[in-house]
Coordinates of C-alpha atoms in Angstrom, one line a residue:
M3 CA 0.0 0.0 0.0
K4 CA 1.3 3.4 -1.0
S5 CA 2.3 5.9 1.8
T6 CA 0.5 9.2 2.1
T7 CA 3.6 11.0 1.0
S8 CA 4.1 9.0 -2.1
V9 CA 0.4 9.4 -3.1
Q10 CA 0.7 13.2 -2.6
R11 CA 3.9 13.2 -4.8
A12 CA 2.0 11.4 -7.5
V13 CA -0.9 13.8 -7.3
A14 CA 1.5 16.8 -7.4
A15 CA 3.1 15.4 -10.5
S16 CA -0.2 14.8 -12.2
R17 CA -1.3 18.4 -11.3
V18 CA 1.8 19.7 -13.0
R19 CA 1.2 17.6 -16.0
F20 CA -2.4 18.8 -16.2
L21 CA -1.4 22.5 -15.9
T22 CA 1.1 22.1 -18.7
D23 CA -1.5 20.6 -21.0
E24 CA -0.4 17.1 -20.6
T25 CA -2.6 14.2 -19.7
P26 CA -2.2 13.2 -16.0
E27 CA -2.0 9.5 -15.0
P28 CA -5.7 8.6 -14.2
S29 CA -4.7 6.1 -11.5
T30 CA -3.1 8.9 -9.5
V31 CA -6.0 11.4 -9.4
R32 CA -9.5 10.7 -8.2
G33 CA -12.2 11.3 -10.8
T34 CA -14.0 14.0 -8.8
I35 CA -10.7 15.9 -8.5
L36 CA -9.8 15.6 -12.2
A37 CA -13.3 16.7 -13.2
S38 CA -13.0 19.7 -10.9
W39 CA -9.5 20.6 -12.4
R40 CA -11.1 20.6 -15.8
R41 CA -13.9 22.9 -14.7
S42 CA -11.4 25.2 -13.0
H43 CA -9.3 25.3 -16.2
E44 CA -12.4 26.1 -18.3
L45 CA -13.3 28.9 -15.9
H46 CA -9.7 30.3 -16.4
V47 CA -9.0 30.1 -12.6
A48 CA -5.4 31.2 -11.8
A49 CA -3.4 28.2 -10.4
D50 CA -0.5 30.3 -9.1
K51 CA -2.4 32.8 -6.9
I52 CA -5.6 33.5 -5.0
Q53 CA -6.9 36.9 -5.6
M54 CA -10.6 37.8 -4.8
N55 CA -12.6 40.8 -4.1
Y56 CA -13.9 41.3 -0.6
D57 CA -17.7 41.8 -0.5
A58 CA -18.1 44.3 2.4
D59 CA -21.9 44.5 1.8
A60 CA -22.4 40.7 1.9
P61 CA -25.2 39.7 4.4
L62 CA -23.4 37.4 6.8
D63 CA -26.2 37.1 9.5
T64 CA -28.6 35.0 7.5
R65 CA -31.1 32.4 8.8
L66 CA -28.6 29.7 7.9
S67 CA -25.8 31.3 10.0
I68 CA -28.2 32.0 12.9
N69 CA -29.5 28.4 12.9
A70 CA -25.9 27.0 12.5
E71 CA -24.3 29.1 15.2
P72 CA -25.0 26.7 18.2
V73 CA -23.8 23.7 16.1
L74 CA -20.6 25.5 15.0
R75 CA -19.9 26.7 18.6
S76 CA -20.4 23.2 20.0
L77 CA -18.1 21.7 17.4
G78 CA -15.6 24.5 18.0
E79 CA -15.5 23.7 21.7
Q80 CA -14.8 20.0 20.9
L81 CA -11.9 21.0 18.6
Q82 CA -10.5 23.7 20.9
G83 CA -6.7 23.8 20.7
Q84 CA -6.7 21.6 17.5
A85 CA -5.5 23.0 14.2
V86 CA -8.9 22.7 12.6
S87 CA -11.1 25.5 11.2
I88 CA -14.8 25.3 10.9
V89 CA -16.2 27.3 7.9
L90 CA -19.9 28.0 7.0
T91 CA -20.8 29.3 3.6
D92 CA -23.9 30.2 1.7
H93 CA -25.0 28.4 -1.5
T94 CA -22.7 30.6 -3.6
G95 CA -19.6 29.7 -1.6
L96 CA -19.5 33.1 0.3
V97 CA -18.0 32.5 3.7
L98 CA -20.4 33.5 6.4
R99 CA -18.6 32.2 9.5
R100 CA -15.2 30.9 10.5
L101 CA -14.1 29.4 13.8
T102 CA -10.4 28.4 14.2
G103 CA -8.7 26.8 17.2
D104 CA -5.1 27.5 16.2
G105 CA -3.4 30.8 15.6
E106 CA -1.0 29.7 12.9
L107 CA -3.8 28.1 10.9
E108 CA -5.9 31.2 11.4
R109 CA -3.2 33.4 9.9
H110 CA -2.7 31.1 7.0
L111 CA -6.4 31.1 6.2
D112 CA -6.4 34.9 6.2
R113 CA -3.5 34.9 3.7
V114 CA -5.5 32.6 1.3
Q115 CA -8.7 34.7 1.9
L116 CA -10.7 31.8 3.4
A117 CA -12.5 34.3 5.5
P118 CA -16.0 35.9 5.9
G119 CA -16.8 38.2 2.9
F120 CA -14.8 36.1 0.4
S121 CA -16.3 33.4 -1.9
Y122 CA -14.7 30.0 -2.2
A123 CA -16.7 28.9 -5.2
E124 CA -14.8 26.9 -7.8
E125 CA -15.0 29.8 -10.3
F126 CA -12.8 31.9 -8.0
V127 CA -10.3 29.5 -6.4
G128 CA -10.7 26.2 -8.3
T129 CA -10.8 22.8 -6.7
N130 CA -11.4 23.0 -2.9
G131 CA -13.7 21.4 -0.4
I132 CA -16.3 24.1 -0.3
G133 CA -16.6 25.0 -4.0
T134 CA -16.3 21.4 -5.2
A135 CA -18.9 20.2 -2.7
L136 CA -21.3 22.9 -3.9
E137 CA -20.6 22.1 -7.5
V138 CA -21.2 18.3 -7.3
G139 CA -24.0 18.6 -4.8
G140 CA -22.4 16.1 -2.4
P141 CA -19.6 15.7 0.2
A142 CA -16.1 16.5 -1.2
H143 CA -12.7 16.1 0.4
V144 CA -9.7 17.7 -1.1
F145 CA -6.2 17.0 0.2
G146 CA -3.0 18.9 -0.4
H147 CA -2.0 18.9 -4.1
E148 CA -5.5 18.0 -5.2
H149 CA -6.3 21.7 -4.8
Y150 CA -6.1 23.6 -8.1
A151 CA -4.5 26.7 -6.6
E152 CA -1.0 26.1 -5.3
N153 CA -1.5 28.4 -2.3
L154 CA -3.9 25.8 -0.8
E155 CA -1.7 22.7 -1.2
E156 CA -0.6 22.8 2.5
L157 CA -4.3 22.4 3.5
A158 CA -6.8 19.6 3.6
C159 CA -10.5 20.3 3.6
A160 CA -13.8 18.4 3.7
G161 CA -17.0 20.2 2.6
V162 CA -20.6 19.0 2.8
P163 CA -23.6 20.9 1.2
I164 CA -26.5 21.9 3.3
H165 CA -30.0 21.6 1.8
H166 CA -33.1 23.2 3.3
P167 CA -35.1 20.5 5.1
V168 CA -38.4 21.8 3.7
S169 CA -37.8 23.0 0.2
G170 CA -34.8 20.9 -0.5
R171 CA -32.9 23.8 -2.1
L172 CA -29.2 24.2 -1.6
V173 CA -28.6 26.9 1.0
G174 CA -24.9 26.5 1.9
A175 CA -22.1 24.3 3.0
V176 CA -20.1 23.4 6.1
D177 CA -16.4 22.8 5.7
L178 CA -13.6 21.6 8.0
T179 CA -10.1 22.7 7.0
C180 CA -6.8 21.6 8.6
W181 CA -3.1 21.2 7.7
R182 CA -2.5 18.5 5.1
R183 CA -0.2 16.7 7.4
D184 CA -2.9 16.4 10.1
A185 CA -5.7 15.2 7.7
G186 CA -7.5 12.0 8.5
P187 CA -10.6 10.1 7.4
L188 CA -12.7 11.5 10.3
L189 CA -12.5 15.0 8.8
L190 CA -15.3 14.3 6.3
T191 CA -17.3 12.3 8.9
L192 CA -17.2 15.3 11.2
A193 CA -18.3 17.7 8.4
K194 CA -21.2 15.4 7.6
S195 CA -22.3 15.3 11.2
A196 CA -22.2 19.1 11.4
A197 CA -24.2 19.4 8.2
G198 CA -26.8 17.0 9.6
Q199 CA -27.1 18.9 12.9
I200 CA -27.5 22.3 11.0
T201 CA -30.2 20.8 8.9
N202 CA -32.1 19.6 12.0
A203 CA -31.7 23.1 13.5
M204 CA -33.2 24.6 10.3
L205 CA -36.0 22.1 10.4
A206 CA -36.9 23.0 14.0
D207 CA -36.8 26.7 13.1
A208 CA -38.8 26.3 10.0
S209 CA -41.4 24.0 11.6
S210 CA -42.2 26.4 14.5
S211 CA -42.3 29.4 12.1
Q212 CA -44.5 27.6 9.5
L213 CA -46.8 26.2 12.2
V214 CA -47.6 29.8 13.2
L215 CA -48.2 30.6 9.5
F216 CA -50.3 27.6 9.0
Q217 CA -52.5 28.4 12.0
E218 CA -53.1 31.9 10.8
Y219 CA -53.8 30.6 7.3
L220 CA -56.5 28.3 8.7
R221 CA -58.0 31.1 10.8
T222 CA -58.2 33.3 7.7
C223 CA -59.8 30.5 5.6
S224 CA -62.5 30.0 8.3
R225 CA -63.3 33.7 8.4
R226 CA -63.2 34.5 4.6
T227 CA -65.1 32.9 1.8
G228 CA -62.9 34.1 -1.0
I229 CA -59.4 33.4 -2.2
V230 CA -56.9 32.9 0.5
F231 CA -53.2 32.1 0.3
A232 CA -50.2 32.1 2.6
L233 CA -46.5 32.0 1.8
D234 CA -43.0 32.2 3.2
K235 CA -39.6 31.6 1.5
D236 CA -40.2 27.9 1.3
V237 CA -44.0 27.2 1.4
V238 CA -47.0 28.4 -0.6
M239 CA -50.5 27.4 0.6
L240 CA -53.6 28.1 -1.6
N241 CA -57.2 27.3 -0.8
D242 CA -59.6 25.6 -3.2
R243 CA -61.0 28.9 -4.4
A244 CA -57.6 30.2 -5.4
R245 CA -56.8 27.0 -7.4
A246 CA -60.2 27.0 -9.1
E247 CA -60.5 30.7 -10.0
L248 CA -56.9 31.7 -10.8
D249 CA -54.8 30.4 -13.6
P250 CA -51.1 29.9 -12.9
A251 CA -50.1 33.3 -14.4
D252 CA -52.6 35.1 -12.2
Q253 CA -51.4 33.1 -9.1
A254 CA -47.8 34.1 -10.0
T255 CA -48.7 37.7 -10.2
L256 CA -50.5 37.8 -6.9
L257 CA -47.7 35.8 -5.1
S258 CA -45.0 38.1 -6.5
Q259 CA -46.9 41.3 -5.5
A260 CA -47.7 39.9 -2.0
V261 CA -44.0 39.6 -1.2
K262 CA -43.2 43.1 -2.5
S263 CA -46.3 44.8 -0.9
M264 CA -45.3 44.3 2.8
S265 CA -43.4 47.5 3.4
P266 CA -43.7 48.9 6.9
G267 CA -46.9 50.8 7.6
R268 CA -48.6 49.6 4.4
R269 CA -52.4 49.4 4.9
G270 CA -55.5 48.8 2.8
G271 CA -56.2 46.9 -0.3
I272 CA -54.1 46.7 -3.4
V273 CA -55.8 46.6 -6.8
L274 CA -54.1 44.5 -9.4
E275 CA -54.7 43.9 -13.1
L276 CA -54.0 40.2 -13.6
P277 CA -52.6 38.7 -16.8
S278 CA -56.0 37.0 -17.5
G279 CA -57.7 40.4 -17.6
Q280 CA -59.4 40.1 -14.2
T281 CA -59.1 42.8 -11.6
A282 CA -58.2 41.7 -8.1
R283 CA -58.2 43.5 -4.7
M284 CA -55.7 41.9 -2.4
Y285 CA -55.3 42.4 1.3
C286 CA -52.0 41.2 2.8
R287 CA -51.1 40.7 6.5
P288 CA -47.7 39.8 7.9
V289 CA -47.5 36.8 10.3
E290 CA -44.8 37.2 12.9
K291 CA -43.3 34.8 15.5
G292 CA -41.4 36.7 18.1
D293 CA -39.4 39.5 16.5
R294 CA -39.2 38.0 13.0
S295 CA -41.6 37.4 10.1
S296 CA -43.1 33.9 9.6
G297 CA -44.6 34.8 6.2
I298 CA -47.6 36.5 4.7
V299 CA -51.3 35.6 4.7
A300 CA -53.5 37.3 2.0
H301 CA -57.1 37.2 0.9
V302 CA -58.2 38.3 -2.5
R303 CA -61.5 39.4 -4.0
L304 CA -62.0 39.4 -7.8
E305 CA -64.0 42.4 -8.9
P306 CA -64.8 44.6 -11.9
A307 CA -62.1 47.1 -12.8
P308 CA -62.7 50.4 -10.9
A309 CA -64.5 53.2 -12.8
P310 CA -62.3 56.0 -14.2
G311 CA -61.7 58.7 -11.6
S312 CA -62.1 56.4 -8.6
H313 CA -59.6 56.7 -5.7
H314 CA -58.6 53.1 -5.3
Q315 CA -55.0 52.5 -4.3
R316 CA -53.7 51.0 -7.6
T317 CA -50.5 49.1 -7.9
S318 CA -49.4 47.6 -11.2
P319 CA -47.3 44.5 -10.5
R320 CA -43.7 44.8 -11.4
S321 CA -43.9 41.5 -13.2
P322 CA -44.8 39.3 -14.8
L323 CA -45.9 41.0 -18.0
P324 CA -49.0 39.3 -19.6
G325 CA -48.3 35.7 -20.2
L326 CA -44.8 35.7 -18.5
V327 CA -43.6 34.3 -15.3
G328 CA -40.8 35.5 -13.1
S329 CA -40.0 37.5 -10.0
G330 CA -36.2 37.2 -9.9
P331 CA -34.6 40.7 -9.6
P332 CA -32.5 40.3 -12.8
W333 CA -35.5 39.2 -14.8
L334 CA -37.8 41.9 -13.3
H335 CA -35.3 44.7 -13.9
A336 CA -34.8 43.7 -17.6
C337 CA -38.6 43.4 -18.2
E338 CA -39.2 46.8 -16.6
E339 CA -36.5 48.4 -18.7
V340 CA -37.9 47.0 -21.9
E341 CA -41.4 48.4 -21.0
R342 CA -40.0 51.8 -20.0
I343 CA -38.2 52.1 -23.4
F344 CA -41.3 51.0 -25.3
L345 CA -43.3 53.8 -23.5
S346 CA -40.6 56.3 -24.4
G347 CA -40.9 55.5 -28.1
R348 CA -37.1 54.9 -28.4
W349 CA -36.0 52.0 -30.5
L350 CA -34.5 49.0 -28.7
A351 CA -31.8 46.4 -29.1
L352 CA -32.6 43.4 -27.0
E353 CA -29.7 41.0 -26.2
G354 CA -29.8 37.6 -24.7
E355 CA -28.8 34.0 -25.1
A356 CA -30.9 31.7 -27.3
G357 CA -34.1 30.6 -25.5
V358 CA -34.3 33.3 -22.8
G359 CA -37.6 34.7 -24.2
K360 CA -36.6 37.9 -26.0
L361 CA -39.6 37.8 -28.4
A362 CA -42.0 36.7 -25.6
V363 CA -41.0 39.8 -23.6
L364 CA -41.5 42.1 -26.6
R365 CA -44.9 40.5 -27.3
A366 CA -45.9 40.9 -23.7
V367 CA -45.0 44.6 -23.6
Q368 CA -47.0 45.2 -26.8
L369 CA -50.0 43.3 -25.4
R370 CA -50.0 45.4 -22.2
R371 CA -49.2 48.8 -23.6
R372 CA -50.7 48.7 -27.1
P373 CA -53.1 45.7 -27.2
V374 CA -54.8 46.7 -30.5
G375 CA -51.6 47.7 -32.3
K376 CA -50.2 45.8 -35.3
F377 CA -47.2 43.8 -34.2
V378 CA -45.0 42.3 -36.9
V379 CA -42.1 40.0 -36.6
A380 CA -39.4 39.5 -39.3
D381 CA -36.7 36.8 -38.8
A382 CA -33.3 37.8 -40.3
R383 CA -32.3 34.2 -40.5
D384 CA -34.8 33.7 -43.2
A385 CA -32.9 36.2 -45.4
R386 CA -30.3 33.6 -46.1
E387 CA -32.6 31.5 -48.2
D388 CA -35.7 33.6 -48.8
R389 CA -34.9 36.0 -51.8
G390 CA -38.1 37.9 -51.1
W391 CA -37.3 38.5 -47.4
L392 CA -35.7 42.0 -47.9
A393 CA -38.5 43.2 -50.1
S394 CA -41.2 42.0 -47.7
T395 CA -39.4 43.5 -44.7
R396 CA -39.1 46.9 -46.5
R397 CA -42.8 46.8 -47.1
V398 CA -43.4 46.1 -43.4
I399 CA -41.1 48.9 -42.3
L400 CA -42.7 51.4 -44.6
D401 CA -46.3 50.2 -43.9
E402 CA -48.6 51.5 -41.3
S403 CA -47.4 48.9 -38.7
D404 CA -47.3 50.0 -35.0
S405 CA -44.4 47.7 -33.8
L406 CA -41.8 45.7 -35.7
V407 CA -39.3 43.2 -34.3
I408 CA -36.4 42.0 -36.4
R409 CA -35.2 38.8 -34.8
H410 CA -31.6 37.5 -35.0
V411 CA -30.4 40.8 -36.6
D412 CA -26.9 39.6 -36.1
A413 CA -27.5 37.0 -38.9
L414 CA -27.7 39.7 -41.6
D415 CA -24.9 40.0 -44.1
V416 CA -23.3 43.4 -44.9
A417 CA -25.4 44.2 -47.9
T418 CA -28.7 43.3 -46.4
A419 CA -27.9 45.1 -43.1
R420 CA -27.1 48.2 -45.1
V421 CA -30.5 48.1 -46.9
V422 CA -32.4 47.5 -43.7
S423 CA -30.6 50.4 -42.0
A424 CA -31.4 52.8 -44.9
T425 CA -35.1 51.7 -44.8
L426 CA -35.3 52.2 -41.1
R427 CA -33.9 55.7 -41.4
E428 CA -36.6 56.4 -43.9
A429 CA -39.3 55.0 -41.7
A430 CA -38.0 57.1 -38.7
D431 CA -39.2 60.3 -40.4
R432 CA -42.7 59.1 -41.4
E433 CA -45.8 60.7 -39.9
H434 CA -47.1 57.5 -38.3
P435 CA -44.6 56.6 -35.5
L436 CA -43.2 53.1 -35.8
W437 CA -41.5 51.3 -32.8
V438 CA -38.8 49.0 -33.8
A439 CA -36.8 46.4 -31.7
V440 CA -34.1 44.1 -32.9
T441 CA -32.9 40.9 -31.1
L442 CA -29.5 39.5 -31.0
E443 CA -27.7 36.8 -29.0
G444 CA -24.7 38.8 -27.6
P445 CA -22.7 42.0 -27.6
Q446 CA -21.8 42.8 -31.2
H447 CA -18.5 44.2 -32.3
D448 CA -19.0 43.3 -36.0
P449 CA -18.5 46.4 -38.1
R450 CA -21.2 45.3 -40.5
L451 CA -23.8 46.1 -37.9
D452 CA -22.5 49.5 -36.8
S453 CA -24.7 51.7 -39.0
L454 CA -27.7 49.6 -38.2
L455 CA -27.3 49.5 -34.4
Q456 CA -26.7 53.2 -34.3
L457 CA -30.5 53.5 -34.9
F458 CA -31.1 51.7 -31.6
P459 CA -29.8 54.0 -28.8
R460 CA -30.7 51.6 -25.9
T461 CA -29.6 48.0 -25.4
V462 CA -31.2 45.7 -22.7
E463 CA -29.9 42.3 -21.9
L464 CA -32.3 39.6 -20.8
P465 CA -30.6 37.4 -18.1
P466 CA -30.1 33.7 -18.8
L467 CA -32.3 31.3 -16.7
R468 CA -29.2 30.2 -14.6
L469 CA -29.1 33.8 -13.2
H470 CA -32.7 33.8 -11.9
L471 CA -33.2 30.1 -10.9
E472 CA -35.5 31.2 -8.2
D473 CA -38.1 31.5 -11.0
L474 CA -37.7 27.8 -12.0
P475 CA -40.4 26.3 -9.7
L476 CA -43.0 28.8 -11.0
L477 CA -41.9 28.3 -14.6
V478 CA -42.2 24.5 -14.2
A479 CA -45.7 24.9 -12.6
V480 CA -46.9 27.2 -15.4
F481 CA -45.5 25.0 -18.2
L482 CA -46.9 21.9 -16.7
A483 CA -50.4 23.5 -16.4
R484 CA -50.3 24.5 -20.0
L485 CA -48.8 21.2 -21.4
S486 CA -51.0 18.8 -19.4
H487 CA -54.2 20.7 -20.2
G488 CA -55.4 20.6 -16.6
G489 CA -54.0 17.2 -15.8
H490 CA -52.8 18.3 -12.3
L491 CA -49.2 17.4 -13.0
T492 CA -46.7 18.4 -10.4
C493 CA -43.0 17.9 -9.7
S494 CA -41.6 15.9 -6.8
P495 CA -38.9 17.5 -4.6
E496 CA -36.3 15.1 -6.0
A497 CA -37.2 15.9 -9.6
M498 CA -37.2 19.6 -8.9
R499 CA -33.8 19.3 -7.2
L500 CA -32.4 17.7 -10.4
L501 CA -34.0 20.5 -12.5
T502 CA -32.5 23.2 -10.2
R503 CA -29.0 21.6 -10.6
M504 CA -29.1 21.9 -14.4
S505 CA -27.2 24.8 -15.9
W506 CA -29.8 25.4 -18.6
P507 CA -27.7 26.5 -21.6
G508 CA -30.8 26.5 -23.7
N509 CA -32.7 28.6 -21.1
T510 CA -36.5 28.8 -20.8
Q511 CA -36.9 27.2 -24.2
Q512 CA -34.9 24.2 -23.1
L513 CA -37.1 23.9 -20.0
H514 CA -40.2 24.0 -22.1
D515 CA -38.9 21.4 -24.5
L516 CA -37.8 19.1 -21.6
L517 CA -41.2 19.3 -19.9
T518 CA -42.9 18.7 -23.2
E519 CA -41.1 15.3 -23.5
V520 CA -42.0 14.5 -19.8
V521 CA -45.7 15.2 -20.4
K522 CA -45.8 12.8 -23.4
R523 CA -45.1 10.0 -20.9
R524 CA -46.8 11.2 -17.7
R525 CA -50.0 13.3 -18.0
S526 CA -51.1 13.5 -14.4
G527 CA -49.8 12.9 -10.9
L528 CA -46.3 13.4 -9.5
I529 CA -43.3 13.7 -11.8
E530 CA -40.5 11.6 -10.2
A531 CA -36.7 11.8 -10.9
D532 CA -37.0 8.8 -13.2
D533 CA -39.6 10.5 -15.4
L534 CA -37.0 13.2 -16.4
P535 CA -35.0 12.7 -19.5
P536 CA -31.2 11.9 -19.3
E537 CA -30.2 15.5 -19.7
A538 CA -31.7 16.3 -16.3
H539 CA -29.4 13.8 -14.7
S540 CA -26.4 15.7 -16.0
V541 CA -25.0 19.0 -14.8
S542 CA -22.7 19.8 -17.7
R543 CA -21.9 23.5 -18.0
R544 CA -21.6 23.3 -21.8
R545 CA -23.7 22.3 -24.7
L546 CA -22.9 18.8 -25.7
S547 CA -22.5 17.7 -29.3
Q548 CA -25.1 15.2 -30.7
L549 CA -22.7 12.4 -30.3
E550 CA -21.8 13.4 -26.7
A551 CA -25.5 13.7 -25.8
M552 CA -26.2 10.2 -27.1
E553 CA -23.3 8.9 -25.1
R554 CA -24.5 10.7 -22.0
D555 CA -28.0 9.4 -22.4
A556 CA -26.8 5.8 -22.8
I557 CA -24.8 6.1 -19.6
V558 CA -27.7 7.6 -17.7
R559 CA -30.0 4.8 -18.9
G560 CA -27.4 2.2 -18.0
L561 CA -27.0 3.5 -14.5
A562 CA -30.8 3.6 -14.0
D563 CA -31.1 0.0 -15.2
A564 CA -28.3 -1.0 -12.8
H565 CA -29.8 1.0 -10.0
G566 CA -26.7 3.1 -9.7
N567 CA -24.2 0.3 -9.7
K568 CA -21.4 1.6 -11.9
A569 CA -19.7 -1.7 -12.4
R570 CA -22.9 -3.4 -13.7
A571 CA -23.7 -0.3 -15.9
A572 CA -20.2 -0.5 -17.4
L573 CA -20.6 -4.2 -18.1
S574 CA -23.9 -3.7 -19.8
L575 CA -22.5 -0.8 -21.9
G576 CA -19.4 -2.7 -22.9
V577 CA -16.9 -0.2 -21.4
S578 CA -14.4 -0.4 -18.6
R579 CA -15.2 0.9 -15.1
A580 CA -12.5 3.5 -15.5
T581 CA -14.2 4.8 -18.6
I582 CA -17.7 5.0 -17.1
Y583 CA -16.3 6.8 -14.0
R584 CA -14.5 9.3 -16.3
K585 CA -17.6 9.9 -18.4
I586 CA -19.8 10.3 -15.3
H587 CA -17.6 13.1 -14.1
E588 CA -17.0 14.6 -17.6
Y589 CA -20.7 14.9 -18.2
G590 CA -21.6 15.8 -14.6
I591 CA -24.0 12.8 -14.4
V592 CA -26.0 12.6 -11.2
T593 CA -26.0 8.9 -10.3
P594 CA -29.3 7.4 -8.8
E595 CA -27.8 6.9 -5.3
S596 CA -26.5 10.5 -5.0

């Protein structure tokens, strides 16, 4: 059996080979570590230094840190005098708390910025116990030279993710770090135990808080005959009237506005125009336990729109726009900016990755602000094969249209872009005002578009789905309601956890396509993890080629048939165990037992 020193030397040599673009010896590096090295390399993480920005405004006193404090202190007392540091982070890897029982180790951790206010996500420091555990969604231990950054090679760390006991969402991680020379197998065991204790503390906290909310919800239901709902950060409760009389988009609007309406001193009803066209008056009341909020209880009355000149307190919801779902700040801000520019009459360039919903946002703004206007869409990609595209687009521009969207404008060649630009300049001077928006997939530095984009003084970027994943559960609910045609199809917590772990390179369109495939096989009931297609069992950060996707799907199906047994799956697929382990990490496949 190899000694610890010889193993570390072999790992160090493999790390050097990897960093010099050579292939490391697979037998010397664990698969999880090699996969993390690759991710770190793709993210352009520096291997020779650690340099991060300190977030002075980061909220460190969160519910997680409050619930975890007794657990951390108790563990700290047990480790008093030992060269071990206990670290708590949020779900992004931001360090919230650090307890260290040794001065020399404390000073070293300060030098490598493993301290509150700094993030130890893989994208900043590469392979490490915290960032790698958060990335793979499970326990991770990283010893010595397995770290990607050389500044960390004297350390050993074991990190374990923490999931909320009610919602199942990832909320943070707990990590134990010590000197490499002192590391032992109990490091990860202690970290797992601490994570379990913190989860139990969160469950007790959530249970008592949600019991108060549930009791108030029941009291309100007994006193009111209309629509009643209650919510906190993890739970939403709707009575039968709410489910029967409100479609998913209306529900999303009311829930979003309920959260935002609870400013101190706010009283009275709020009148909302719902996406379905109904008018609702909503009364919200905070529910408190001790000195902190346990959530919100609201009752809603649907009523005719108030007559002109009445003095109702009227609040237009920030979002969603008609037919859209989303309450994440990046999404809300972008939608509001598009609507504001539309109202100003200025022409707009709307950027965003494929599938984020650029055209949907533009349609929604038109529907809300100019519902009877003529809305025309021209796709610049059609210009490649359709010889009549330019002539028909010129007619649309010079016609009496109210709004025009030119999609994929970055697909135009130089000559066509020049003609479109000249025609738009001509239309800008006509008596009947025309509002024009163009969509493109990213910042453009192509000279052929310069003259065209000069006509669009404002650019708004729609965020990719991965930047507002808090909207994923509502998007799933709305898409399932539409696709199942009232089949009461819902997602299990495990299936939702898999969906949340995906990086969604195809954005909202990819989510819609995935759920469309699911609904073909299950039209009612509860969607389980096994109902999801193979791509949901993978957390790859890049788009796979067709051949790679086929290979990934075969491995996922093989693992499912073998109930997670990698050796049996490798045998059934006709590959070696080393190959299947490598492919699992390469494609980020979530195995059934994880």
